[in-house]
XYZ file of C-alpha atoms in Angstrom:
382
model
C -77.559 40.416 -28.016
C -74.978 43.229 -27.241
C -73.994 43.642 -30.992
C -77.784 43.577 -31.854
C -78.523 46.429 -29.066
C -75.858 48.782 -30.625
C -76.899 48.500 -34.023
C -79.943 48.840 -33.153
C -79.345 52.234 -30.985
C -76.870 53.553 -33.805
C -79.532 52.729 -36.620
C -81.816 55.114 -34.509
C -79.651 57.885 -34.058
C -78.863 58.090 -37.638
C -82.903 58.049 -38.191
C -82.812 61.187 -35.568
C -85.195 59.514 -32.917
C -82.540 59.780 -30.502
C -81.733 63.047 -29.406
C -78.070 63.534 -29.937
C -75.056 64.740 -27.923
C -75.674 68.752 -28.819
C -79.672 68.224 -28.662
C -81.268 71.580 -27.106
C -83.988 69.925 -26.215
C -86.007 71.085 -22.890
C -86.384 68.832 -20.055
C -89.586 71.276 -19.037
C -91.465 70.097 -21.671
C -89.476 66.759 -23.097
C -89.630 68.003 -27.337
C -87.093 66.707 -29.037
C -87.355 63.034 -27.581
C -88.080 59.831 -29.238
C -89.041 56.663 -27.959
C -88.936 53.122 -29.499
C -91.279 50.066 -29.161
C -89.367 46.928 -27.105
C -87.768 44.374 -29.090
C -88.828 41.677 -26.545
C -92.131 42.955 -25.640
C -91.453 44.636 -21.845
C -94.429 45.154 -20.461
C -93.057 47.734 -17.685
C -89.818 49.588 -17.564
C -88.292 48.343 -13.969
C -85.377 50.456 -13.501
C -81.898 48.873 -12.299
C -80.340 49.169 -8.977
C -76.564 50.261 -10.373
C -77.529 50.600 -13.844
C -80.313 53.484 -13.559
C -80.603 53.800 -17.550
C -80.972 50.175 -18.210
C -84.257 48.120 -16.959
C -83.976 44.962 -14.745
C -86.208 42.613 -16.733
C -84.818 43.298 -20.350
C -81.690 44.855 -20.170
C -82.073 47.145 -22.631
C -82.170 51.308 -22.197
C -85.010 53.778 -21.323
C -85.347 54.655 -25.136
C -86.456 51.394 -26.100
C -89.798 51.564 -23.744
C -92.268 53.411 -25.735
C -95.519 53.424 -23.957
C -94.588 51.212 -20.981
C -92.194 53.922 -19.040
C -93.311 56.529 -17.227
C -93.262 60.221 -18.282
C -91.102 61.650 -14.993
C -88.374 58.948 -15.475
C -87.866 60.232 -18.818
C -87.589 63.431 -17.722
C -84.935 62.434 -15.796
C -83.051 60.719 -17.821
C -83.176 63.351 -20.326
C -82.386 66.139 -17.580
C -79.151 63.936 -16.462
C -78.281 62.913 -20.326
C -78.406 66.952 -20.587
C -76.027 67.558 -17.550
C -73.588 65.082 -18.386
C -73.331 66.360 -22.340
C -72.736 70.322 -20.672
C -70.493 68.816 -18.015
C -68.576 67.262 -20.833
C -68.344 70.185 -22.943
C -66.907 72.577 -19.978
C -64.104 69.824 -19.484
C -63.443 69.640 -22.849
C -63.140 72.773 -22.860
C -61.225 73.828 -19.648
C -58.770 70.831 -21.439
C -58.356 72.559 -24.964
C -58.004 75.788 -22.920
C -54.905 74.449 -20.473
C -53.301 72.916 -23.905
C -53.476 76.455 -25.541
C -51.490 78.240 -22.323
C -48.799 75.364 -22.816
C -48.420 76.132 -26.369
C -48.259 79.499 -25.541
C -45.780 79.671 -23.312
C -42.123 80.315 -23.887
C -39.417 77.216 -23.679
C -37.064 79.283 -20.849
C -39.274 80.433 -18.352
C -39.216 83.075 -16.425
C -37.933 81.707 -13.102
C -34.504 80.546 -15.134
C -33.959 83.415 -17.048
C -32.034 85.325 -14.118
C -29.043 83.507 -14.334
C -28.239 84.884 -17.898
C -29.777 88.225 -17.493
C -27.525 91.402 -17.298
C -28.316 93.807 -14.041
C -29.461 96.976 -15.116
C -27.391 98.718 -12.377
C -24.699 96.735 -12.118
C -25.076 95.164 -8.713
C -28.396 93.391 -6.849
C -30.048 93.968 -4.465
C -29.161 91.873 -1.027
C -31.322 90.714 1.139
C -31.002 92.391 4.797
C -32.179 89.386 6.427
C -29.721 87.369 5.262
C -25.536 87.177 5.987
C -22.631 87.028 3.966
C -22.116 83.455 4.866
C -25.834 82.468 3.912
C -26.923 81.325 0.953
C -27.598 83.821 -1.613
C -28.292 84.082 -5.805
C -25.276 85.206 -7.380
C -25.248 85.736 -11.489
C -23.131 84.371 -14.267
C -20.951 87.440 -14.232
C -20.451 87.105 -10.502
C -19.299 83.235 -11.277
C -16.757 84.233 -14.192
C -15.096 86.883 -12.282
C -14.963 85.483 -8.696
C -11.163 84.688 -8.334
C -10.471 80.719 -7.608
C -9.654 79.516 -4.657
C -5.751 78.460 -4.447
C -4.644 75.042 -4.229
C -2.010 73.942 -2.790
C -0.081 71.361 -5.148
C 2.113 69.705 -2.524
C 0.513 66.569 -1.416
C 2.080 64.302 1.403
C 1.092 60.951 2.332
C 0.817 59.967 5.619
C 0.904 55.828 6.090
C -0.538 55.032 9.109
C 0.926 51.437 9.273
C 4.060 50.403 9.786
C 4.668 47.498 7.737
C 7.946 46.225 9.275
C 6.462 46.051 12.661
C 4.322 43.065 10.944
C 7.638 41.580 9.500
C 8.612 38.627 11.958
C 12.490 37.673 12.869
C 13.439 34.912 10.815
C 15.867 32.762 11.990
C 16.708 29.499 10.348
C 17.834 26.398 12.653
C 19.989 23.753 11.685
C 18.295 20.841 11.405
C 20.462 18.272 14.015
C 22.001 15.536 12.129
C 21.582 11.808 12.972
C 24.623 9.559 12.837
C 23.355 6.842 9.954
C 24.898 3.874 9.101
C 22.961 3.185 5.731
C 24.011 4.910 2.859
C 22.272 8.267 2.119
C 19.545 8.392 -0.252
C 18.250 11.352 -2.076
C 15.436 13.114 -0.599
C 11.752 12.408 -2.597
C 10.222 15.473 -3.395
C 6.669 16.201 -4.132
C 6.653 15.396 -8.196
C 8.426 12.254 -7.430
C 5.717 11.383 -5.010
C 3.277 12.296 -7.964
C 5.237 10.283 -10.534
C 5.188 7.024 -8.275
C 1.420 7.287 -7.765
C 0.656 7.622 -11.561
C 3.073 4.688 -12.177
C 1.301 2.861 -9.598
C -2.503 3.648 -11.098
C -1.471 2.668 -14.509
C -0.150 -0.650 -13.247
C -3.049 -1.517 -11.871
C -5.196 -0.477 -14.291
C -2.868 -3.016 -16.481
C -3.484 -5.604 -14.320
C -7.355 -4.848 -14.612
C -7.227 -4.687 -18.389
C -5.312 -8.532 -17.808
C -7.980 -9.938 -15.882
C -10.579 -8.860 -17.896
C -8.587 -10.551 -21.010
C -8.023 -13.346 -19.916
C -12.003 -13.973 -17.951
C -12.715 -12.879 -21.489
C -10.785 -15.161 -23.331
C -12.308 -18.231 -21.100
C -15.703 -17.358 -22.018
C -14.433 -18.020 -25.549
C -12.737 -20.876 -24.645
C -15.691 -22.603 -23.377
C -17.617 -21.147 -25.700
C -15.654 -23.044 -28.625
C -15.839 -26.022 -26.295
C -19.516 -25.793 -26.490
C -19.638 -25.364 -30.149
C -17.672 -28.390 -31.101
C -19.059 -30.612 -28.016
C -22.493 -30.062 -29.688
C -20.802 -30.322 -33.857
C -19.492 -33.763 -32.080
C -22.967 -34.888 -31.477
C -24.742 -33.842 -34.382
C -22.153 -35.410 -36.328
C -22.209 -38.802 -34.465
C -26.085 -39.218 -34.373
C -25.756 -38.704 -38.401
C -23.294 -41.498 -38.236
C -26.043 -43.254 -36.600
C -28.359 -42.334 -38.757
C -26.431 -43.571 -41.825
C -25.577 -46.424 -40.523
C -29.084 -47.599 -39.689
C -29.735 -46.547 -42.938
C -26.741 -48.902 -44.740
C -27.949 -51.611 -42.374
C -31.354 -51.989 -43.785
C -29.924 -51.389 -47.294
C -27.914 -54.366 -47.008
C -30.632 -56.182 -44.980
C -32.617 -55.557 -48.850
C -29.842 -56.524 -50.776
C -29.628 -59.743 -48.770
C -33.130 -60.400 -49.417
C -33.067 -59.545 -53.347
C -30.278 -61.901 -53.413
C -31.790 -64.552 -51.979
C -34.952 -63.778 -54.170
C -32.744 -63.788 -56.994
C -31.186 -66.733 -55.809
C -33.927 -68.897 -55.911
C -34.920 -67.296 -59.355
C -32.262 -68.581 -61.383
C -32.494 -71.792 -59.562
C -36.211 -72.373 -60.701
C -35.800 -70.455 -63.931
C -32.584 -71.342 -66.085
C -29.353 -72.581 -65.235
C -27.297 -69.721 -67.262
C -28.264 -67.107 -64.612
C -24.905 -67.899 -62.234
C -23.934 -64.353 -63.442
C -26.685 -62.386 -61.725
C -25.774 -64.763 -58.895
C -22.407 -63.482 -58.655
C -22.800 -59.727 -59.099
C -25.407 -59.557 -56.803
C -22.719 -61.665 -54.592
C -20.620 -58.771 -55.421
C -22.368 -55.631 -54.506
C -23.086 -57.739 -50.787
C -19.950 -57.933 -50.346
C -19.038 -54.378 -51.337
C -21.563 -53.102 -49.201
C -20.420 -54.958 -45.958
C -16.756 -53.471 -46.913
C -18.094 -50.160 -46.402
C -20.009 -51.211 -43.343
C -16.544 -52.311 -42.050
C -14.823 -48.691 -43.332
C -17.633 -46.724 -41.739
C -16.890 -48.168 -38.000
C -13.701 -46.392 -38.231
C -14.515 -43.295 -39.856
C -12.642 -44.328 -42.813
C -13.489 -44.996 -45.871
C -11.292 -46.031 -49.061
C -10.337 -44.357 -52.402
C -11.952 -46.322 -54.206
C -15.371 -46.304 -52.907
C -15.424 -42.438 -51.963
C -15.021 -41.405 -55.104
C -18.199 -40.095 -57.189
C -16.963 -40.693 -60.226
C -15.893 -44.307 -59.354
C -19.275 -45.078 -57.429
C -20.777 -44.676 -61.045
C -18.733 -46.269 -62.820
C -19.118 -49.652 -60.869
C -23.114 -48.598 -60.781
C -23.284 -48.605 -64.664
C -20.657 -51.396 -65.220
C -22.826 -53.675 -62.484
C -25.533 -52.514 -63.954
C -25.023 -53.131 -67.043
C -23.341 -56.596 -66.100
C -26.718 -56.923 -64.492
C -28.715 -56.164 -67.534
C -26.569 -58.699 -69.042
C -26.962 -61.394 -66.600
C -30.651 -60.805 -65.761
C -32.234 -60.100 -69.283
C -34.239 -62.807 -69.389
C -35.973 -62.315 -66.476
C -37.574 -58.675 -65.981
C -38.301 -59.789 -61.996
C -34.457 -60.127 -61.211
C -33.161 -57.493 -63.564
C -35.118 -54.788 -61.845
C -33.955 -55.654 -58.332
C -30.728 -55.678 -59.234
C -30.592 -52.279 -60.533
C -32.656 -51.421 -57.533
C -30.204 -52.638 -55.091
C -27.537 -50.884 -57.410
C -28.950 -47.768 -57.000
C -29.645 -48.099 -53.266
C -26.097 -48.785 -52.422
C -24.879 -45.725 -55.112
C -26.974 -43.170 -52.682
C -25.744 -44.964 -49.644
C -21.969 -44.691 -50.717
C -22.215 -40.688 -51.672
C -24.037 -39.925 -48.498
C -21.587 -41.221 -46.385
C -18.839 -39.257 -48.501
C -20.596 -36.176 -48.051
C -20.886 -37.055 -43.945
C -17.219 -37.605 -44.112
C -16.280 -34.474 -46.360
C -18.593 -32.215 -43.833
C -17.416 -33.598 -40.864
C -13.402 -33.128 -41.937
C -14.263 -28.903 -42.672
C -15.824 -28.692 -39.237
C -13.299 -30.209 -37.340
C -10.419 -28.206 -39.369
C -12.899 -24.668 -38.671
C -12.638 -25.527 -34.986
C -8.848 -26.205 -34.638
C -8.574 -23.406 -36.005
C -10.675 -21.308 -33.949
C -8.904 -23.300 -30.681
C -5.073 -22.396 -31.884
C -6.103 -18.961 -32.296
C -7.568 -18.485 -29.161
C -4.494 -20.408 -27.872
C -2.099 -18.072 -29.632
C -4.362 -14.745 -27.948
C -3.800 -16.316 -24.285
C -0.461 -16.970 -24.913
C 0.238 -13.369 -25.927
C -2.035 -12.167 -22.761
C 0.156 -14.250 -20.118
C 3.217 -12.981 -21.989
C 2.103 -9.143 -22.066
C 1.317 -10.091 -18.588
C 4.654 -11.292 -17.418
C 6.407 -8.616 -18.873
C 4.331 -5.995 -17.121
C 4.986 -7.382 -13.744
């Protein structure tokens, strides 16, 4: 509303309705002013308590209430608008006037200019009022040739203390000697004192190094103990787990063999061979059932290679034996095959179980050989 107000004003002085700063206009009469309609409509100029050019209701000035103002306020506010331009102008130019007498005036003034001035007569003029020992202006000639004042060079210090009454008698007393009996030992000075309480910190800061090895090296210890109390159990209840599983494998070949029994009893007489192999592969399977109870199990039977090999040549033998009958030739290789897996997982228990067990020894002796190094490091620092 501000920014409106003054473009609004400016825009109407540049159209001449307001009467500008050097207006000769004459209050008597008012010519020369100009009055606008209100932008808002005021119905009545009410003139402001502080602000005696603005109205209460609107805000805006005097020259905005055409026709709703009356004639002896604007006469004045013209009147005053009038003083204040003339009253502006004498400042102004009292101002410029005071800035042309500085300008004007010399850089060494006149009140400084006696100290490098010649007298015309040779001499001035005295004061009677005042005495020789007063103050008085003397010149720059009266400086140069006023003789100096001489000064004697001799200077003597005077101390006012006496320094050797501070100095106390010094008198050194023997010390009285004690008969001893014990040998004499050599006095311990200040830097041995300091040498015996650094060798005394770093001991015990060895010892506290030790004890933190060694609670350090239990924690591994049990630790280790943990890891191969649990490797112990997981490898046992596999154990278990095979072994139930060999148990009812040789609880099926028992079955297929009596099965296969009674088959070649009913069926032919020329099936004794199937008999036997399948007598066979029983009794191979209780020998590993014997082996496994021990943990042990032979050459023979652990190796792959020679697992197949009795596989094919039983099963083969078997294919032999049994062709005549599809019934008993397919249980045989069934029961074949069952003990095959059985045998390879128990190798691979065995072969697993063996590279844990070494892993751990190892892990114990090396711990072991750490503790034994601690105590000795120990030892030889007490």
């Amino acid at each position: 509303y501000r920014s409106w107000n003054t473009s609004r004003c400016a825009f109407l002085n540049h159209r001449a309705m307001i009467p500008s700063v050097r207006s000769n206009a004459n209050p008597d009469n008012c010519q020369g002013i100009y009055l606008v309609a209100n932008p808002v409509k005021c119905k009545m100029f009410d003139q402001h308590s502080f602000r005696k050019e603005k109205c209460k209701s609107c805000g805006l000035s005097w020259v905005e209430h055409k026709d709703c103002i009356p004639e002896s306020l604007v006469v004045e506010f013209f009147a005053a608008r009038q003083i204040k331009i003339e009253s502006k102008g004498r400042i102004e130019g009292v101002v410029q006037a005071e800035r042309e007498k500085k300008r004007s005036k010399p850089r060494i003034t006149e009140e400084n200019s006696w100290l490098f001035e010649k007298s015309k007569q040779g001499e001035l003029v005295e004061s009677d009022s005042e005495e020789e020992s007063c103050f008085k202006m003397v010149t720059q000639e009266e400086i140069i040739s006023a003789p100096r004042p001489v000064v004697d060079q001799q200077l003597k210090v005077t101390n006012l203390i006496d320094f050797s009454e501070c100095d106390l008698p010094h008198h050194e007393t023997p010390a009285p000697e004690i008969p001893s009996q014990t040998p004499c030992k050599p006095a311990t000075t200040l830097h041995d004192l300091s040498s015996q309480d650094e060798w005394l910190h770093e001991i015990h800061h060895l010892r506290q190094m030790l004890r933190d090895a060694d609670a350090e090296k239990s924690i591994q210890i049990s630790m280790a103990r943990d890891e191969v109390a649990i490797t112990i159990e997981e490898l046992n209840r596999q154990i278990k787990e095979k072994d139930s599983r060999l148990e009812s494998a040789r609880q099926e070949i028992v079955a297929l063999k009596a099965q296969m029994s009674k088959t070649v009893v009913t069926d032919s007489p020329g099936r004794g061979d199937c008999t036997r192999w399948t007598a066979q592969e029983v009794n191979a399977c209780s020998k590993v059932g014997q082996d496994l109870a021990g943990f042990r199990l032979s050459s023979s039977y652990c190796s792959d290679s020679s697992v197949d090999r009795r596989c094919l040549s039983h099963g083969g033998d078997l294919d032999h034996a049994v062709s005549p009958s599809g019934g008993a030739q397919s249980m045989g290789r069934h029961a074949a095959l069952a003990l095959k897996e059985a045998i390879r997982e128990m190798h691979e228990v065995r072969i697993n179980a063996e590279m844990q067990f070494a892993w751990i020894s190892k892990r114990i002796r090396t711990t072991e050989g750490r503790m034994r190094d601690a105590k000795l490091s120990k030892s030889i620092a007490a």
